[in-house]
């Protein structure tokens, strides 16, 4: 038997987690655990499966899985003091010290939280609207995708706005490499029009990024962030993952068809 947790945003505006089990023949719904008002973002389980972390738009919740299974969950919250931070995407660093990195899409930055004390450690400035996070194999590097480069970069405007009727053009987005030992950005590269998710391929030692407005997925060198290869995916690719078996030879991409 295995457990599955699904974050949902209810009509009332409350975030909740639906709890299921897989008995081998069917998924069985057990209960809904209320969390807090907001918008349900990404979740991540710890390596031992005993803790779950959820990004809820303006807060990050630390949840005991044993309590969640029986419906008696009392999360510990870190509330972001920044106005409208849009905390929707996170990545859990399992090594010691254990930390959680969370992208503030509305604040063009990454927040680092100490998992043990559940307190703020650091904020790292990145590109505009960061929405993708991925560790390398030993978690010494964090890769971040941001949908647009800041105007201070002076890059040419060549990306069409995603919102219909918006005549403005925008610069390429970014792929950035953060050194975990110092929590500083050590490399930055252009990543096409509206790069969203990023995944690290351990066997091939490269990273892949979906470009939602270019309808492409692109691989980059993990050190220099130079473009290696690119493939057309169909309309508006977002999610992506390398296969766990077969030496990472397969990459699955999910299209949002926006």
PDB file of C-alpha atoms in Angstrom:
ATOM      1  CA  UNK A   1       0.000   0.000   0.000  1.00  0.00           C
ATOM      2  CA  UNK A   2       1.262   3.468  -0.855  1.00  0.00           C
ATOM      3  CA  UNK A   3      -0.058   6.910   0.007  1.00  0.00           C
ATOM      4  CA  UNK A   4      -0.724   9.824  -2.329  1.00  0.00           C
ATOM      5  CA  UNK A   5      -1.222  13.468  -1.352  1.00  0.00           C
ATOM      6  CA  UNK A   6      -2.828  16.021  -3.695  1.00  0.00           C
ATOM      7  CA  UNK A   7      -2.829  19.756  -2.990  1.00  0.00           C
ATOM      8  CA  UNK A   8      -6.062  21.527  -3.953  1.00  0.00           C
ATOM      9  CA  UNK A   9      -7.470  25.031  -3.805  1.00  0.00           C
ATOM     10  CA  UNK A  10     -11.086  24.846  -2.636  1.00  0.00           C
ATOM     11  CA  UNK A  11     -13.878  27.193  -3.848  1.00  0.00           C
ATOM     12  CA  UNK A  12     -13.806  28.837  -0.404  1.00  0.00           C
ATOM     13  CA  UNK A  13     -10.201  29.910  -1.008  1.00  0.00           C
ATOM     14  CA  UNK A  14      -8.794  27.402   1.469  1.00  0.00           C
ATOM     15  CA  UNK A  15      -5.842  25.214   0.565  1.00  0.00           C
ATOM     16  CA  UNK A  16      -6.292  21.553   1.445  1.00  0.00           C
ATOM     17  CA  UNK A  17      -4.613  18.198   0.861  1.00  0.00           C
ATOM     18  CA  UNK A  18      -6.617  15.240  -0.395  1.00  0.00           C
ATOM     19  CA  UNK A  19      -5.306  11.944   0.982  1.00  0.00           C
ATOM     20  CA  UNK A  20      -5.474   8.707  -1.036  1.00  0.00           C
ATOM     21  CA  UNK A  21      -4.062   5.185  -0.824  1.00  0.00           C
ATOM     22  CA  UNK A  22      -3.245   2.831  -3.660  1.00  0.00           C
ATOM     23  CA  UNK A  23      -4.179  -0.727  -2.763  1.00  0.00           C
ATOM     24  CA  UNK A  24      -2.775  -2.125  -6.011  1.00  0.00           C
ATOM     25  CA  UNK A  25      -6.070  -2.239  -7.847  1.00  0.00           C
ATOM     26  CA  UNK A  26      -7.573   1.195  -7.212  1.00  0.00           C
ATOM     27  CA  UNK A  27      -6.970   4.608  -5.696  1.00  0.00           C
ATOM     28  CA  UNK A  28      -9.029   5.032  -2.522  1.00  0.00           C
ATOM     29  CA  UNK A  29      -9.917   8.498  -1.193  1.00  0.00           C
ATOM     30  CA  UNK A  30      -9.623   8.817   2.606  1.00  0.00           C
ATOM     31  CA  UNK A  31     -10.121  12.414   3.677  1.00  0.00           C
ATOM     32  CA  UNK A  32      -9.353  16.064   3.041  1.00  0.00           C
ATOM     33  CA  UNK A  33      -6.991  17.883   5.416  1.00  0.00           C
ATOM     34  CA  UNK A  34      -7.560  21.668   5.533  1.00  0.00           C
ATOM     35  CA  UNK A  35      -4.409  23.779   5.519  1.00  0.00           C
ATOM     36  CA  UNK A  36      -4.860  27.552   5.209  1.00  0.00           C
ATOM     37  CA  UNK A  37      -6.323  30.182   2.895  1.00  0.00           C
ATOM     38  CA  UNK A  38      -4.243  30.800  -0.227  1.00  0.00           C
ATOM     39  CA  UNK A  39      -3.423  29.044  -3.462  1.00  0.00           C
ATOM     40  CA  UNK A  40      -2.065  25.502  -3.591  1.00  0.00           C
ATOM     41  CA  UNK A  41       1.366  25.256  -5.170  1.00  0.00           C
ATOM     42  CA  UNK A  42       3.998  22.549  -5.333  1.00  0.00           C
ATOM     43  CA  UNK A  43       4.605  19.931  -2.625  1.00  0.00           C
ATOM     44  CA  UNK A  44       7.696  17.878  -1.819  1.00  0.00           C
ATOM     45  CA  UNK A  45       8.215  14.851   0.439  1.00  0.00           C
ATOM     46  CA  UNK A  46      11.349  14.490   2.525  1.00  0.00           C
ATOM     47  CA  UNK A  47      13.749  11.588   1.833  1.00  0.00           C
ATOM     48  CA  UNK A  48      12.320   9.445   4.637  1.00  0.00           C
ATOM     49  CA  UNK A  49       8.746  10.282   3.702  1.00  0.00           C
ATOM     50  CA  UNK A  50       7.909  11.570   7.167  1.00  0.00           C
ATOM     51  CA  UNK A  51       7.616  15.255   6.309  1.00  0.00           C
ATOM     52  CA  UNK A  52       5.772  17.090   3.528  1.00  0.00           C
ATOM     53  CA  UNK A  53       6.349  20.700   2.514  1.00  0.00           C
ATOM     54  CA  UNK A  54       3.714  22.716   0.634  1.00  0.00           C
ATOM     55  CA  UNK A  55       4.006  26.147  -0.986  1.00  0.00           C
ATOM     56  CA  UNK A  56       0.775  28.088  -0.519  1.00  0.00           C
ATOM     57  CA  UNK A  57       1.200  31.361  -2.412  1.00  0.00           C
ATOM     58  CA  UNK A  58       2.038  33.559   0.606  1.00  0.00           C
ATOM     59  CA  UNK A  59       3.339  30.896   3.005  1.00  0.00           C
ATOM     60  CA  UNK A  60       5.191  27.583   3.170  1.00  0.00           C
ATOM     61  CA  UNK A  61       3.732  24.810   5.335  1.00  0.00           C
ATOM     62  CA  UNK A  62       5.738  22.061   7.059  1.00  0.00           C
ATOM     63  CA  UNK A  63       3.488  19.035   7.601  1.00  0.00           C
ATOM     64  CA  UNK A  64       3.950  15.830   9.601  1.00  0.00           C
ATOM     65  CA  UNK A  65       2.994  12.967   7.279  1.00  0.00           C
ATOM     66  CA  UNK A  66       1.921  10.579  10.065  1.00  0.00           C
ATOM     67  CA  UNK A  67      -0.596  13.170  11.274  1.00  0.00           C
ATOM     68  CA  UNK A  68      -1.698  13.909   7.715  1.00  0.00           C
ATOM     69  CA  UNK A  69      -2.545  10.242   7.123  1.00  0.00           C
ATOM     70  CA  UNK A  70      -5.059  10.241   9.991  1.00  0.00           C
ATOM     71  CA  UNK A  71      -6.411  13.748   9.397  1.00  0.00           C
ATOM     72  CA  UNK A  72      -4.972  15.405  12.490  1.00  0.00           C
ATOM     73  CA  UNK A  73      -2.547  17.688  10.714  1.00  0.00           C
ATOM     74  CA  UNK A  74      -1.327  20.879  12.400  1.00  0.00           C
ATOM     75  CA  UNK A  75       1.144  22.495   9.978  1.00  0.00           C
ATOM     76  CA  UNK A  76       3.978  24.793  10.971  1.00  0.00           C
ATOM     77  CA  UNK A  77       3.925  27.889   8.753  1.00  0.00           C
ATOM     78  CA  UNK A  78       6.491  30.323   7.460  1.00  0.00           C
ATOM     79  CA  UNK A  79       4.576  33.407   6.311  1.00  0.00           C
ATOM     80  CA  UNK A  80       6.349  35.507   3.700  1.00  0.00           C
ATOM     81  CA  UNK A  81       6.502  39.199   4.745  1.00  0.00           C
ATOM     82  CA  UNK A  82       6.811  40.312   1.096  1.00  0.00           C
ATOM     83  CA  UNK A  83       3.561  41.532  -0.492  1.00  0.00           C
ATOM     84  CA  UNK A  84       2.152  39.115  -3.109  1.00  0.00           C
ATOM     85  CA  UNK A  85       5.218  36.851  -3.268  1.00  0.00           C
ATOM     86  CA  UNK A  86       3.455  33.991  -5.141  1.00  0.00           C
ATOM     87  CA  UNK A  87       5.257  31.146  -3.374  1.00  0.00           C
ATOM     88  CA  UNK A  88       4.273  28.310  -5.688  1.00  0.00           C
ATOM     89  CA  UNK A  89       7.425  26.351  -6.494  1.00  0.00           C
ATOM     90  CA  UNK A  90       9.890  24.712  -4.128  1.00  0.00           C
ATOM     91  CA  UNK A  91      12.830  22.312  -3.967  1.00  0.00           C
ATOM     92  CA  UNK A  92      13.956  20.428  -0.860  1.00  0.00           C
ATOM     93  CA  UNK A  93      17.702  20.133  -0.206  1.00  0.00           C
ATOM     94  CA  UNK A  94      18.096  16.858   1.699  1.00  0.00           C
ATOM     95  CA  UNK A  95      21.751  17.157   2.667  1.00  0.00           C
ATOM     96  CA  UNK A  96      22.895  18.528   6.008  1.00  0.00           C
ATOM     97  CA  UNK A  97      21.887  21.182   6.818  1.00  0.00           C
ATOM     98  CA  UNK A  98      18.477  20.431   5.342  1.00  0.00           C
ATOM     99  CA  UNK A  99      16.933  23.468   3.668  1.00  0.00           C
ATOM    100  CA  UNK A 100      13.990  24.267   1.435  1.00  0.00           C
ATOM    101  CA  UNK A 101      14.357  26.672  -1.512  1.00  0.00           C
ATOM    102  CA  UNK A 102      11.161  28.426  -2.590  1.00  0.00           C
ATOM    103  CA  UNK A 103      10.680  30.687  -5.607  1.00  0.00           C
ATOM    104  CA  UNK A 104       8.926  34.014  -5.051  1.00  0.00           C
ATOM    105  CA  UNK A 105       7.408  34.415  -8.510  1.00  0.00           C
ATOM    106  CA  UNK A 106       6.009  37.851  -7.676  1.00  0.00           C
ATOM    107  CA  UNK A 107       9.239  39.100  -6.095  1.00  0.00           C
ATOM    108  CA  UNK A 108      11.903  37.909  -8.579  1.00  0.00           C
ATOM    109  CA  UNK A 109      13.774  35.997  -5.905  1.00  0.00           C
ATOM    110  CA  UNK A 110      14.417  32.661  -4.188  1.00  0.00           C
ATOM    111  CA  UNK A 111      13.886  32.238  -0.446  1.00  0.00           C
ATOM    112  CA  UNK A 112      15.940  29.703   1.520  1.00  0.00           C
ATOM    113  CA  UNK A 113      14.399  28.259   4.711  1.00  0.00           C
ATOM    114  CA  UNK A 114      16.108  26.192   7.423  1.00  0.00           C
ATOM    115  CA  UNK A 115      14.025  23.011   7.612  1.00  0.00           C
ATOM    116  CA  UNK A 116      14.849  22.168  11.237  1.00  0.00           C
ATOM    117  CA  UNK A 117      14.075  25.572  12.769  1.00  0.00           C
ATOM    118  CA  UNK A 118      11.675  26.537   9.972  1.00  0.00           C
ATOM    119  CA  UNK A 119      13.108  30.037   9.813  1.00  0.00           C
ATOM    120  CA  UNK A 120      14.241  32.370   7.052  1.00  0.00           C
ATOM    121  CA  UNK A 121      17.894  32.049   6.024  1.00  0.00           C
ATOM    122  CA  UNK A 122      18.391  34.044   2.860  1.00  0.00           C
ATOM    123  CA  UNK A 123      16.795  35.681  -0.172  1.00  0.00           C
ATOM    124  CA  UNK A 124      18.526  35.455  -3.582  1.00  0.00           C
ATOM    125  CA  UNK A 125      17.724  37.876  -6.402  1.00  0.00           C
ATOM    126  CA  UNK A 126      17.097  36.148  -9.747  1.00  0.00           C
ATOM    127  CA  UNK A 127      15.171  36.989 -12.946  1.00  0.00           C
ATOM    128  CA  UNK A 128      11.559  38.114 -13.289  1.00  0.00           C
ATOM    129  CA  UNK A 129       8.937  35.485 -12.339  1.00  0.00           C
ATOM    130  CA  UNK A 130      11.081  32.493 -11.290  1.00  0.00           C
ATOM    131  CA  UNK A 131       9.025  29.303 -11.686  1.00  0.00           C
ATOM    132  CA  UNK A 132      11.475  26.399 -12.027  1.00  0.00           C
ATOM    133  CA  UNK A 133      13.915  24.863  -9.528  1.00  0.00           C
ATOM    134  CA  UNK A 134      16.150  21.786  -9.780  1.00  0.00           C
ATOM    135  CA  UNK A 135      19.200  20.471  -7.906  1.00  0.00           C
ATOM    136  CA  UNK A 136      22.193  18.814  -9.529  1.00  0.00           C
ATOM    137  CA  UNK A 137      23.106  15.253  -8.500  1.00  0.00           C
ATOM    138  CA  UNK A 138      25.002  16.122  -5.291  1.00  0.00           C
ATOM    139  CA  UNK A 139      22.784  19.145  -4.508  1.00  0.00           C
ATOM    140  CA  UNK A 140      25.758  21.504  -4.606  1.00  0.00           C
ATOM    141  CA  UNK A 141      24.026  23.575  -7.302  1.00  0.00           C
ATOM    142  CA  UNK A 142      20.482  24.877  -7.684  1.00  0.00           C
ATOM    143  CA  UNK A 143      19.207  25.691 -11.184  1.00  0.00           C
ATOM    144  CA  UNK A 144      16.548  28.406 -11.509  1.00  0.00           C
ATOM    145  CA  UNK A 145      14.438  29.415 -14.502  1.00  0.00           C
ATOM    146  CA  UNK A 146      12.881  32.885 -14.673  1.00  0.00           C
ATOM    147  CA  UNK A 147      10.380  33.878 -17.333  1.00  0.00           C
ATOM    148  CA  UNK A 148      12.017  37.210 -18.246  1.00  0.00           C
ATOM    149  CA  UNK A 149      15.375  38.900 -17.875  1.00  0.00           C
ATOM    150  CA  UNK A 150      15.340  42.183 -15.914  1.00  0.00           C
ATOM    151  CA  UNK A 151      15.360  45.354 -17.997  1.00  0.00           C
ATOM    152  CA  UNK A 152      18.746  46.203 -16.469  1.00  0.00           C
ATOM    153  CA  UNK A 153      20.280  43.447 -18.623  1.00  0.00           C
ATOM    154  CA  UNK A 154      19.574  45.520 -21.731  1.00  0.00           C
ATOM    155  CA  UNK A 155      18.598  42.469 -23.790  1.00  0.00           C
ATOM    156  CA  UNK A 156      16.669  42.911 -27.039  1.00  0.00           C
ATOM    157  CA  UNK A 157      12.879  42.553 -26.952  1.00  0.00           C
ATOM    158  CA  UNK A 158      11.930  39.536 -29.081  1.00  0.00           C
ATOM    159  CA  UNK A 159       9.348  37.502 -27.128  1.00  0.00           C
ATOM    160  CA  UNK A 160       5.644  38.040 -27.795  1.00  0.00           C
ATOM    161  CA  UNK A 161       3.415  38.500 -24.743  1.00  0.00           C
ATOM    162  CA  UNK A 162       1.405  35.408 -23.743  1.00  0.00           C
ATOM    163  CA  UNK A 163      -1.696  37.435 -22.859  1.00  0.00           C
ATOM    164  CA  UNK A 164      -3.875  37.933 -25.985  1.00  0.00           C
ATOM    165  CA  UNK A 165      -4.100  41.559 -27.038  1.00  0.00           C
ATOM    166  CA  UNK A 166      -0.918  42.625 -25.283  1.00  0.00           C
ATOM    167  CA  UNK A 167       1.249  44.254 -27.990  1.00  0.00           C
ATOM    168  CA  UNK A 168       4.401  44.441 -25.851  1.00  0.00           C
ATOM    169  CA  UNK A 169       7.555  42.479 -26.553  1.00  0.00           C
ATOM    170  CA  UNK A 170       9.783  41.059 -23.839  1.00  0.00           C
ATOM    171  CA  UNK A 171      13.381  39.802 -23.527  1.00  0.00           C
ATOM    172  CA  UNK A 172      14.413  36.168 -23.226  1.00  0.00           C
ATOM    173  CA  UNK A 173      14.054  34.458 -19.877  1.00  0.00           C
ATOM    174  CA  UNK A 174      16.926  33.155 -17.777  1.00  0.00           C
ATOM    175  CA  UNK A 175      18.525  29.927 -16.638  1.00  0.00           C
ATOM    176  CA  UNK A 176      20.740  30.569 -13.598  1.00  0.00           C
ATOM    177  CA  UNK A 177      23.050  28.433 -11.478  1.00  0.00           C
ATOM    178  CA  UNK A 178      23.181  29.064  -7.737  1.00  0.00           C
ATOM    179  CA  UNK A 179      26.164  27.871  -5.679  1.00  0.00           C
ATOM    180  CA  UNK A 180      24.621  26.290  -2.577  1.00  0.00           C
ATOM    181  CA  UNK A 181      27.687  26.725  -0.321  1.00  0.00           C
ATOM    182  CA  UNK A 182      27.363  30.514  -0.620  1.00  0.00           C
ATOM    183  CA  UNK A 183      23.782  30.842  -1.958  1.00  0.00           C
ATOM    184  CA  UNK A 184      24.952  33.129  -4.743  1.00  0.00           C
ATOM    185  CA  UNK A 185      24.218  33.180  -8.478  1.00  0.00           C
ATOM    186  CA  UNK A 186      27.428  32.090 -10.217  1.00  0.00           C
ATOM    187  CA  UNK A 187      26.233  31.714 -13.831  1.00  0.00           C
ATOM    188  CA  UNK A 188      23.441  33.158 -15.973  1.00  0.00           C
ATOM    189  CA  UNK A 189      22.325  32.280 -19.499  1.00  0.00           C
ATOM    190  CA  UNK A 190      19.544  33.150 -21.921  1.00  0.00           C
ATOM    191  CA  UNK A 191      16.807  30.495 -22.004  1.00  0.00           C
ATOM    192  CA  UNK A 192      14.392  31.460 -24.782  1.00  0.00           C
ATOM    193  CA  UNK A 193      10.883  32.874 -24.524  1.00  0.00           C
ATOM    194  CA  UNK A 194       9.149  32.182 -21.186  1.00  0.00           C
ATOM    195  CA  UNK A 195      11.269  29.336 -19.780  1.00  0.00           C
ATOM    196  CA  UNK A 196       9.293  27.590 -17.071  1.00  0.00           C
ATOM    197  CA  UNK A 197      10.392  24.221 -15.647  1.00  0.00           C
ATOM    198  CA  UNK A 198      13.895  22.804 -15.373  1.00  0.00           C
ATOM    199  CA  UNK A 199      15.119  19.234 -14.800  1.00  0.00           C
ATOM    200  CA  UNK A 200      18.584  17.822 -14.195  1.00  0.00           C
ATOM    201  CA  UNK A 201      19.679  14.665 -16.050  1.00  0.00           C
ATOM    202  CA  UNK A 202      22.106  12.758 -13.802  1.00  0.00           C
ATOM    203  CA  UNK A 203      23.514  10.213 -16.339  1.00  0.00           C
ATOM    204  CA  UNK A 204      24.071  12.795 -19.076  1.00  0.00           C
ATOM    205  CA  UNK A 205      25.004  15.634 -16.692  1.00  0.00           C
ATOM    206  CA  UNK A 206      22.918  18.250 -18.447  1.00  0.00           C
ATOM    207  CA  UNK A 207      19.779  20.256 -17.726  1.00  0.00           C
ATOM    208  CA  UNK A 208      16.586  20.611 -19.738  1.00  0.00           C
ATOM    209  CA  UNK A 209      14.230  23.599 -19.792  1.00  0.00           C
ATOM    210  CA  UNK A 210      10.765  23.990 -21.303  1.00  0.00           C
ATOM    211  CA  UNK A 211      10.149  27.251 -23.185  1.00  0.00           C
ATOM    212  CA  UNK A 212       6.391  27.823 -23.043  1.00  0.00           C
ATOM    213  CA  UNK A 213       6.222  30.565 -25.695  1.00  0.00           C
ATOM    214  CA  UNK A 214       8.733  28.916 -28.046  1.00  0.00           C
ATOM    215  CA  UNK A 215       6.986  25.497 -27.947  1.00  0.00           C
ATOM    216  CA  UNK A 216      10.381  23.889 -27.347  1.00  0.00           C
ATOM    217  CA  UNK A 217      12.473  22.000 -24.826  1.00  0.00           C
ATOM    218  CA  UNK A 218      16.177  22.809 -24.699  1.00  0.00           C
ATOM    219  CA  UNK A 219      19.165  21.168 -23.024  1.00  0.00           C
ATOM    220  CA  UNK A 220      22.032  23.195 -21.564  1.00  0.00           C
ATOM    221  CA  UNK A 221      25.519  22.562 -20.254  1.00  0.00           C
ATOM    222  CA  UNK A 222      25.235  22.532 -16.427  1.00  0.00           C
ATOM    223  CA  UNK A 223      28.394  24.597 -15.924  1.00  0.00           C
ATOM    224  CA  UNK A 224      28.505  27.138 -18.754  1.00  0.00           C
ATOM    225  CA  UNK A 225      24.723  27.098 -19.384  1.00  0.00           C
ATOM    226  CA  UNK A 226      25.500  26.995 -23.122  1.00  0.00           C
ATOM    227  CA  UNK A 227      22.748  25.629 -25.360  1.00  0.00           C
ATOM    228  CA  UNK A 228      23.343  21.987 -26.360  1.00  0.00           C
ATOM    229  CA  UNK A 229      20.223  20.879 -28.252  1.00  0.00           C
ATOM    230  CA  UNK A 230      16.617  21.877 -28.860  1.00  0.00           C
ATOM    231  CA  UNK A 231      13.432  20.075 -29.897  1.00  0.00           C
ATOM    232  CA  UNK A 232       9.895  21.195 -30.783  1.00  0.00           C
ATOM    233  CA  UNK A 233       7.272  19.882 -28.358  1.00  0.00           C
ATOM    234  CA  UNK A 234       3.911  21.265 -29.460  1.00  0.00           C
ATOM    235  CA  UNK A 235       1.975  24.149 -27.884  1.00  0.00           C
ATOM    236  CA  UNK A 236       3.034  25.559 -24.524  1.00  0.00           C
ATOM    237  CA  UNK A 237       5.233  22.915 -22.855  1.00  0.00           C
ATOM    238  CA  UNK A 238       5.513  23.167 -19.080  1.00  0.00           C
ATOM    239  CA  UNK A 239       6.266  20.069 -16.991  1.00  0.00           C
ATOM    240  CA  UNK A 240       9.198  17.787 -17.787  1.00  0.00           C
ATOM    241  CA  UNK A 241      11.039  14.842 -16.231  1.00  0.00           C
ATOM    242  CA  UNK A 242      13.886  12.545 -17.218  1.00  0.00           C
ATOM    243  CA  UNK A 243      13.309   8.792 -17.012  1.00  0.00           C
ATOM    244  CA  UNK A 244      14.672   7.142 -13.879  1.00  0.00           C
ATOM    245  CA  UNK A 245      15.636   4.036 -15.849  1.00  0.00           C
ATOM    246  CA  UNK A 246      17.441   3.632 -19.164  1.00  0.00           C
ATOM    247  CA  UNK A 247      20.253   5.992 -18.292  1.00  0.00           C
ATOM    248  CA  UNK A 248      18.112   9.110 -18.551  1.00  0.00           C
ATOM    249  CA  UNK A 249      17.684   8.628 -22.299  1.00  0.00           C
ATOM    250  CA  UNK A 250      14.035   9.654 -22.255  1.00  0.00           C
ATOM    251  CA  UNK A 251      12.552  13.023 -21.432  1.00  0.00           C
ATOM    252  CA  UNK A 252       8.813  13.376 -20.905  1.00  0.00           C
ATOM    253  CA  UNK A 253       7.219  16.785 -21.506  1.00  0.00           C
ATOM    254  CA  UNK A 254       3.674  17.869 -20.612  1.00  0.00           C
ATOM    255  CA  UNK A 255       1.986  20.557 -22.713  1.00  0.00           C
ATOM    256  CA  UNK A 256      -0.476  23.026 -21.207  1.00  0.00           C
ATOM    257  CA  UNK A 257      -1.906  23.970 -24.651  1.00  0.00           C
ATOM    258  CA  UNK A 258      -2.462  27.565 -23.564  1.00  0.00           C
TER     259      UNK A 258
END
